[in-house]
Coordinates of C-alpha atoms in Angstrom, one line a residue:
X1 CA 20.2 -16.0 10.3
X2 CA 22.1 -17.9 7.6
X3 CA 22.2 -16.8 3.7
X4 CA 22.6 -19.6 0.8
X5 CA 23.0 -18.8 -2.8
X6 CA 19.4 -20.3 -3.0
X7 CA 17.4 -19.1 -0.5
X8 CA 17.2 -16.9 2.7
X9 CA 16.7 -19.4 5.7
X10 CA 15.4 -18.0 8.8
X11 CA 15.1 -19.2 12.9
X12 CA 13.8 -17.8 15.2
X13 CA 16.0 -19.1 17.3
X14 CA 15.8 -15.8 20.0
X15 CA 12.9 -13.4 21.1
X16 CA 12.7 -10.1 19.9
X17 CA 12.5 -8.8 23.3
X18 CA 16.1 -9.3 24.1
X19 CA 16.6 -6.4 21.4
X20 CA 14.9 -4.6 24.2
X21 CA 12.2 -2.7 21.5
X22 CA 9.1 -5.7 21.3
X23 CA 7.7 -7.8 24.3
X24 CA 5.8 -11.2 24.0
X25 CA 2.6 -11.4 24.8
X26 CA -0.4 -13.7 25.6
X27 CA -1.6 -15.8 22.8
X28 CA -5.0 -15.5 22.0
X29 CA -7.9 -17.1 19.3
X30 CA -9.2 -14.4 16.1
X31 CA -12.3 -15.4 14.0
X32 CA -12.0 -18.5 15.8
X33 CA -8.7 -19.4 14.4
X34 CA -5.4 -18.9 16.5
X35 CA -3.0 -16.1 17.0
X36 CA 1.1 -16.8 18.0
X37 CA 2.4 -13.5 20.4
X38 CA 5.0 -15.8 20.7
X39 CA 8.4 -15.0 19.4
X40 CA 9.8 -18.5 20.1
X41 CA 7.0 -20.0 18.9
X42 CA 7.6 -18.5 15.0
X43 CA 9.6 -21.7 14.2
X44 CA 12.5 -21.8 10.9
X45 CA 11.2 -21.0 7.2
X46 CA 13.4 -21.2 4.2
X47 CA 12.1 -18.3 1.9
X48 CA 12.2 -18.5 -1.8
X49 CA 15.1 -16.3 -3.7
X50 CA 13.7 -13.7 -5.7
X51 CA 16.4 -13.9 -7.9
X52 CA 16.0 -17.6 -8.5
X53 CA 14.4 -18.0 -10.8
X54 CA 11.3 -20.9 -10.1
X55 CA 13.8 -24.0 -12.8
X56 CA 16.7 -23.1 -10.0
X57 CA 18.1 -20.3 -12.7
X58 CA 20.0 -17.7 -11.0
X59 CA 19.6 -13.9 -11.7
X60 CA 22.7 -12.7 -12.7
X61 CA 21.7 -9.3 -13.5
X62 CA 19.6 -5.9 -14.0
X63 CA 18.4 -6.5 -16.9
X64 CA 17.1 -10.7 -16.9
X65 CA 15.6 -9.3 -13.4
X66 CA 13.8 -6.7 -15.3
X67 CA 12.8 -8.7 -19.0
X68 CA 12.8 -11.8 -17.3
X69 CA 12.1 -12.5 -13.1
X70 CA 10.4 -9.4 -12.3
X71 CA 7.4 -10.5 -14.4
X72 CA 7.6 -13.6 -13.1
X73 CA 7.3 -13.2 -10.0
X74 CA 4.3 -10.3 -11.0
X75 CA 2.9 -12.7 -12.4
X76 CA 2.7 -15.3 -9.5
X77 CA 1.0 -12.3 -7.3
X78 CA -1.3 -11.0 -9.6
X79 CA -2.6 -14.6 -9.6
X80 CA -2.3 -16.0 -6.5
X81 CA -2.4 -13.0 -4.3
X82 CA -4.3 -9.4 -5.2
X83 CA -5.6 -10.6 -8.9
X84 CA -5.2 -9.1 -12.8
X85 CA -7.2 -5.9 -13.2
X86 CA -8.0 -3.9 -16.7
X87 CA -6.6 -0.7 -18.2
X88 CA -7.4 2.5 -18.3
X89 CA -11.5 2.9 -19.0
X90 CA -11.3 4.7 -22.5
X91 CA -14.3 6.9 -21.2
X92 CA -12.9 8.1 -18.9
X93 CA -12.6 11.9 -18.2
X94 CA -11.6 14.4 -15.1
X95 CA -13.7 17.5 -14.3
X96 CA -11.4 20.1 -12.7
X97 CA -14.1 21.9 -10.5
X98 CA -11.6 24.0 -8.4
X99 CA -8.0 25.0 -10.4
X100 CA -6.6 26.6 -7.9
X101 CA -8.1 28.4 -4.6
X102 CA -5.4 30.4 -2.1
X103 CA -6.1 28.5 1.1
X104 CA -4.0 27.8 4.7
X105 CA -3.3 31.6 4.6
X106 CA -1.8 31.7 1.2
X107 CA 0.3 28.6 1.3
X108 CA -1.5 26.3 -0.8
X109 CA -2.7 26.5 -3.7
X110 CA -6.2 23.8 -3.4
X111 CA -7.3 22.1 -7.0
X112 CA -9.8 19.7 -6.8
X113 CA -11.0 17.3 -9.8
X114 CA -13.5 14.2 -10.2
X115 CA -11.9 12.0 -11.9
X116 CA -15.6 9.9 -13.8
X117 CA -14.5 6.2 -14.8
X118 CA -17.6 5.8 -17.4
X119 CA -20.5 8.4 -18.7
X120 CA -22.9 7.9 -15.9
X121 CA -21.5 10.6 -14.0
X122 CA -24.3 9.3 -11.3
X123 CA -21.8 6.5 -9.4
X124 CA -19.1 5.9 -10.4
X125 CA -16.0 8.6 -9.8
X126 CA -13.5 9.3 -7.5
X127 CA -13.2 13.0 -6.0
X128 CA -9.8 13.6 -5.2
X129 CA -8.6 16.6 -3.5
X130 CA -5.0 18.4 -4.5
X131 CA -2.9 21.1 -2.4
X132 CA 0.1 22.5 -4.2
X133 CA 3.0 25.3 -2.5
X134 CA 1.8 28.3 -3.5
X135 CA 5.4 29.9 -4.0
X136 CA 6.6 26.8 -5.9
X137 CA 8.7 28.5 -9.2
X138 CA 7.6 24.7 -11.1
X139 CA 6.1 21.4 -11.2
X140 CA 5.7 20.5 -7.4
X141 CA 6.5 16.8 -6.7
X142 CA 3.4 15.3 -4.5
X143 CA 2.4 12.2 -1.9
X144 CA -0.5 10.6 -3.5
X145 CA -2.5 9.4 -0.9
X146 CA -5.0 7.3 0.5
X147 CA -7.3 8.4 2.2
X148 CA -10.2 6.6 5.1
X149 CA -12.5 9.2 4.8
X150 CA -14.5 11.6 2.1
X151 CA -11.9 14.9 1.9
X152 CA -14.5 17.1 3.5
X153 CA -13.6 15.1 6.7
X154 CA -9.7 14.2 5.9
X155 CA -8.5 18.1 6.3
X156 CA -9.8 21.4 8.0
X157 CA -10.9 24.0 4.9
X158 CA -14.3 24.6 4.1
X159 CA -14.3 24.7 0.7
X160 CA -13.4 21.2 0.5
X161 CA -16.3 19.5 -1.8
X162 CA -18.8 17.3 0.4
X163 CA -18.3 14.2 -0.5
X164 CA -19.7 10.5 0.0
X165 CA -19.4 7.7 3.3
X166 CA -20.5 4.1 2.9
X167 CA -22.8 3.4 4.8
X168 CA -23.0 -1.0 5.6
X169 CA -26.7 -0.7 7.0
X170 CA -28.3 0.8 3.6
X171 CA -25.7 -1.1 1.8
X172 CA -25.0 2.2 0.1
X173 CA -23.0 5.3 -0.5
X174 CA -24.2 9.0 1.7
X175 CA -22.8 12.3 2.0
X176 CA -20.1 12.6 4.4
X177 CA -21.2 14.4 7.0
X178 CA -19.5 15.6 10.2
X179 CA -19.0 12.6 13.0
X180 CA -18.7 10.4 9.6
X181 CA -14.7 9.8 9.7
X182 CA -13.1 6.4 9.9
X183 CA -9.9 6.5 11.0
X184 CA -6.9 8.6 10.8
X185 CA -5.7 12.1 12.0
X186 CA -6.8 15.4 9.9
X187 CA -4.1 15.8 7.3
X188 CA -1.7 18.6 7.9
X189 CA -1.6 19.9 4.3
X190 CA 0.9 23.0 6.3
X191 CA 3.4 21.1 6.6
X192 CA 3.9 20.0 3.2
X193 CA 3.7 23.0 1.0
X194 CA 6.0 24.2 3.3
X195 CA 8.7 21.8 2.5
X196 CA 7.6 22.1 -1.5
X197 CA 5.2 19.2 -1.5
X198 CA 2.3 18.3 -3.4
X199 CA -0.5 16.1 -1.3
X200 CA -3.1 14.8 -2.9
X201 CA -6.1 12.4 -1.5
X202 CA -9.0 10.7 -2.0
X203 CA -11.5 8.7 -0.4
X204 CA -10.6 4.6 -1.5
X205 CA -14.5 4.1 -0.2
X206 CA -14.8 6.2 -3.4
X207 CA -13.7 3.2 -6.1
X208 CA -14.9 0.7 -4.1
X209 CA -17.1 -0.1 -0.8
X210 CA -15.2 -2.1 2.4
X211 CA -17.5 -4.3 2.9
X212 CA -17.6 -8.3 1.3
X213 CA -21.3 -7.4 0.0
X214 CA -20.2 -4.2 -2.2
X215 CA -19.1 -5.4 -5.5
X216 CA -22.1 -4.3 -7.4
X217 CA -21.5 -0.8 -6.0
X218 CA -18.2 0.3 -6.9
X219 CA -15.7 0.1 -10.0
X220 CA -15.8 -3.5 -10.2
X221 CA -19.4 -3.8 -12.0
X222 CA -18.6 -1.5 -14.3
X223 CA -16.4 -4.6 -15.4
X224 CA -18.9 -7.6 -14.8
X225 CA -20.1 -10.0 -17.2
X226 CA -23.9 -10.1 -17.5
X227 CA -25.8 -12.4 -14.7
X228 CA -22.3 -12.6 -13.1
X229 CA -21.6 -11.3 -9.1
X230 CA -18.6 -12.1 -8.4
X231 CA -15.2 -12.6 -10.6
X232 CA -13.3 -15.7 -11.7
X233 CA -10.1 -16.0 -8.5
X234 CA -7.3 -14.8 -10.7
X235 CA -9.1 -11.8 -10.9
X236 CA -9.1 -8.6 -9.0
X237 CA -10.3 -8.1 -5.1
X238 CA -11.4 -5.1 -3.0
X239 CA -7.2 -4.0 -2.7
X240 CA -6.6 -4.4 -6.4
X241 CA -9.5 -2.2 -6.8
X242 CA -8.5 0.6 -4.9
X243 CA -4.9 0.3 -6.5
X244 CA -6.6 0.6 -9.9
X245 CA -8.1 3.7 -8.7
X246 CA -5.0 5.3 -7.6
X247 CA -3.6 4.6 -11.2
X248 CA -6.2 6.6 -12.4
X249 CA -5.6 9.1 -10.9
X250 CA -1.8 9.2 -11.6
X251 CA -3.2 9.3 -15.2
X252 CA -4.3 12.9 -13.4
X253 CA -1.7 14.8 -12.2
X254 CA 0.4 13.6 -15.8
X255 CA -1.4 15.8 -17.5
X256 CA -0.9 18.6 -14.8
X257 CA 1.6 20.9 -15.5
X258 CA 2.1 22.2 -11.8
X259 CA 3.1 18.5 -10.6
X260 CA 6.3 16.7 -11.6
X261 CA 4.8 13.5 -13.4
X262 CA 8.6 12.0 -12.4
X263 CA 8.2 12.4 -8.7
X264 CA 5.4 10.8 -7.7
X265 CA 5.2 9.0 -4.4
X266 CA 2.7 7.3 -2.6
X267 CA 1.4 6.6 0.7
X268 CA -2.1 4.4 2.5
X269 CA -1.5 2.6 5.9
X270 CA -2.8 -0.8 7.3
X271 CA -5.1 -2.7 4.6
X272 CA -4.2 1.3 2.3
X273 CA -0.1 0.0 3.2
X274 CA -1.1 -3.2 1.4
X275 CA -2.5 -1.1 -1.5
X276 CA 0.2 1.3 -1.2
X277 CA 2.7 -1.8 -2.4
X278 CA 0.7 -3.4 -4.8
X279 CA 0.1 -0.4 -6.7
X280 CA 3.7 0.2 -6.5
X281 CA 4.4 -2.6 -8.0
X282 CA 1.8 -2.2 -10.4
X283 CA 2.5 1.1 -11.7
X284 CA 6.2 2.1 -12.4
X285 CA 5.4 5.5 -12.7
X286 CA 5.6 5.8 -9.0
X287 CA 8.5 7.5 -7.7
X288 CA 8.5 6.4 -4.4
X289 CA 6.7 4.8 -1.6
X290 CA 5.7 4.3 2.4
X291 CA 3.5 1.4 3.7
X292 CA 2.9 2.4 6.7
X293 CA 1.4 -1.0 8.9
X294 CA 0.9 -3.4 6.0
X295 CA 1.3 -6.4 8.3
X296 CA 0.0 -9.7 6.5
X297 CA -0.7 -9.4 3.0
X298 CA 1.2 -6.7 2.5
X299 CA 5.0 -6.6 3.7
X300 CA 4.4 -9.0 6.6
X301 CA 5.9 -12.7 5.8
X302 CA 3.8 -15.2 5.7
X303 CA 6.1 -18.0 6.5
X304 CA 6.1 -16.1 10.4
X305 CA 3.4 -17.6 12.2
X306 CA 2.9 -14.2 14.3
X307 CA 0.2 -12.0 14.8
X308 CA -2.4 -12.0 11.9
X309 CA -2.2 -14.9 9.1
X310 CA -3.2 -15.9 5.8
X311 CA -6.0 -17.8 7.6
X312 CA -6.9 -14.7 9.7
X313 CA -7.1 -13.0 6.3
X314 CA -9.1 -14.8 4.3
X315 CA -11.3 -16.1 6.5
X316 CA -15.1 -15.8 6.3
X317 CA -16.0 -13.4 8.0
X318 CA -13.2 -11.1 7.6
X319 CA -11.3 -9.5 4.7
X320 CA -11.8 -12.3 2.0
X321 CA -13.2 -10.1 -0.3
X322 CA -10.4 -7.8 -0.9
X323 CA -7.7 -10.4 -2.7
X324 CA -8.1 -12.3 -5.9
X325 CA -10.5 -16.0 -4.7
X326 CA -6.9 -18.5 -5.1
X327 CA -5.5 -16.5 -2.2
X328 CA -7.6 -19.6 -0.2
X329 CA -5.9 -21.9 -0.8
X330 CA -2.7 -20.4 1.2
X331 CA -5.3 -20.2 4.2
X332 CA -2.7 -22.7 5.4
X333 CA -0.6 -23.1 3.2
X334 CA 1.8 -19.6 3.3
X335 CA 5.1 -22.3 3.6
X336 CA 4.7 -24.0 0.7
X337 CA 4.0 -20.9 -1.6
X338 CA 6.0 -19.8 -4.4
X339 CA 6.7 -16.1 -3.1
X340 CA 6.4 -14.3 -0.1
X341 CA 5.9 -10.7 1.1
X342 CA 9.7 -9.8 0.4
X343 CA 8.3 -10.6 -3.2
X344 CA 6.5 -7.9 -3.2
X345 CA 8.4 -5.2 -1.9
X346 CA 11.0 -6.2 -4.4
X347 CA 9.0 -5.7 -7.4
X348 CA 8.8 -2.1 -6.0
X349 CA 13.1 -2.1 -7.0
X350 CA 14.8 0.6 -7.2
X351 CA 12.7 2.3 -5.8
X352 CA 12.7 4.0 -2.8
X353 CA 10.5 1.9 -0.2
X354 CA 9.7 3.4 3.5
X355 CA 7.9 1.3 5.9
X356 CA 7.0 1.9 9.3
X357 CA 5.5 0.1 11.7
X358 CA 4.8 0.9 16.0
X359 CA 6.3 -1.5 18.3
X360 CA 2.8 -2.6 20.0
X361 CA 1.7 -3.6 16.4
X362 CA 2.0 -7.2 17.0
X363 CA -1.1 -8.0 15.5
X364 CA 1.0 -6.8 12.1
X365 CA 4.1 -8.1 13.2
X366 CA 6.4 -5.1 12.9
X367 CA 9.6 -7.5 12.9
X368 CA 8.6 -9.4 9.9
X369 CA 8.3 -6.5 7.6
X370 CA 11.9 -5.9 9.0
X371 CA 12.9 -8.9 7.7
X372 CA 11.0 -9.1 4.5
X373 CA 12.4 -6.1 3.4
X374 CA 16.2 -7.6 4.9
X375 CA 14.9 -10.6 2.5
X376 CA 14.2 -7.8 -0.7
X377 CA 17.6 -6.0 -0.1
X378 CA 19.1 -8.3 -2.3
X379 CA 16.9 -7.3 -5.3
X380 CA 17.7 -3.5 -4.4
X381 CA 21.8 -4.2 -4.4
X382 CA 21.2 -6.3 -8.0
X383 CA 20.2 -2.7 -9.4
X384 CA 22.9 -0.9 -7.6
X385 CA 20.7 0.7 -4.1
X386 CA 21.2 -0.1 -1.0
X387 CA 19.1 -1.8 1.2
X388 CA 18.6 -3.1 5.3
X389 CA 22.4 -3.9 6.3
X390 CA 21.5 -4.6 10.3
X391 CA 20.4 -7.9 11.5
X392 CA 18.8 -6.3 14.6
X393 CA 15.7 -4.4 15.1
X394 CA 16.1 -0.9 15.4
X395 CA 14.8 1.1 18.2
X396 CA 11.2 3.5 17.9
X397 CA 12.4 6.6 17.1
X398 CA 15.6 5.7 14.9
X399 CA 15.3 5.3 11.1
X400 CA 16.5 3.7 8.8
X401 CA 16.9 5.6 5.4
X402 CA 18.2 3.9 2.9
X403 CA 16.6 3.1 -0.4
X404 CA 14.8 0.1 1.7
X405 CA 13.9 2.1 4.7
X406 CA 12.3 1.2 8.2
X407 CA 10.8 3.8 11.3
X408 CA 9.1 1.8 14.5
X409 CA 7.4 4.4 15.9
X410 CA 6.6 4.0 20.2
X411 CA 2.9 2.4 19.7
X412 CA 0.4 0.9 18.3
X413 CA -1.4 0.3 14.6
X414 CA -1.8 3.0 12.5
X415 CA 0.8 6.5 11.7
X416 CA 1.8 9.2 14.9
X417 CA 2.2 12.5 13.8
X418 CA 5.9 12.1 14.9
X419 CA 6.1 9.8 11.5
X420 CA 5.0 12.2 9.1
X421 CA 8.2 14.3 9.4
X422 CA 10.3 11.5 8.9
X423 CA 8.0 11.0 6.1
X424 CA 9.5 14.4 4.4
X425 CA 12.7 13.9 4.9
X426 CA 12.5 10.5 3.5
X427 CA 10.6 12.3 0.2
X428 CA 12.9 15.0 0.6
X429 CA 16.1 12.7 0.5
X430 CA 15.1 10.5 -2.5
X431 CA 13.1 12.9 -4.3
X432 CA 14.1 16.4 -4.0

């Protein structure tokens, strides 16, 4: 690894298997596009420097970063990857219909809120489930989670309102019932409240269905111009819509006297890990971020030819709908883009950021996430925070908990039960 004043040059001169954590596997093909899983084939590449403007001018201090370079990077990613989203809707309302019911053997108080985005209360709304530590002596810090399923399927609590699930066959929302849980495990509420944290969750498809042909069924339909069925190429895809929805929930959390609005953390996994990163980039009310297995389009470097690539993401049969239309132009030109994933991570600085990966999750490129965190460290250091100083990928189960942190578990894609205590350690370190 070689660092120059202008840019970072990374060369894949050795396999990560030399560290004994990630082993090369046979290459494959996804959506008709080759996928490389051999470290020696990733090639050499040059990363643009987050602390240098496009004209070559260096960012010399925190003020220049905050007032000029950060906005430049934000606009770059907004226009080229995620798309512009609107602000808070004028007619949004909050209905707190469960104001604090004791649950989980009296350890938690349950609140339930429906946030309506317009006057029409039949379609565009999100149900939010919130648990507060019953013994809290004041406003509690909260972890806001992007949930994969309706709230009643996310926890073992019979008092939770039945939510909605997206039915891809009928292309409509239906009542969420047992057996319709998508992925992930049941939320262990007790571990949060026992350590003094509130936890909130919501079903991301309440905001925008996770489907390529469902734009008329989600919140984005409120902003379509008459007669249009798509948005301009620099406007929001589904990830930006899910992010927008999370910010509307933060609008509510700011009104709840039992929540400390200065200590709001956010987390999500996979595509929702990408969403957590973009939400934090857009909304600086978020004090801490935990992004799990966010991979390509999230924390993993796009310039590395390893696992999923931009071309895989925006293939017509896959996830183009999750991004701005402009993202497609970088499908086979990642090395030419004026940005890479370390720019997304840099937008979160100086706030604490933990990246969680799995050592067998080669599709998400855990080493690429580590390298991106290291490449964003210069921005954190400029702002007086400690990032990734190590040059070697840490072993599974050996977390780095600096302001830019990294956790790799033994296993594949997703969040494992053993990851949650580390998440709480990270939150405790920076939010309590």
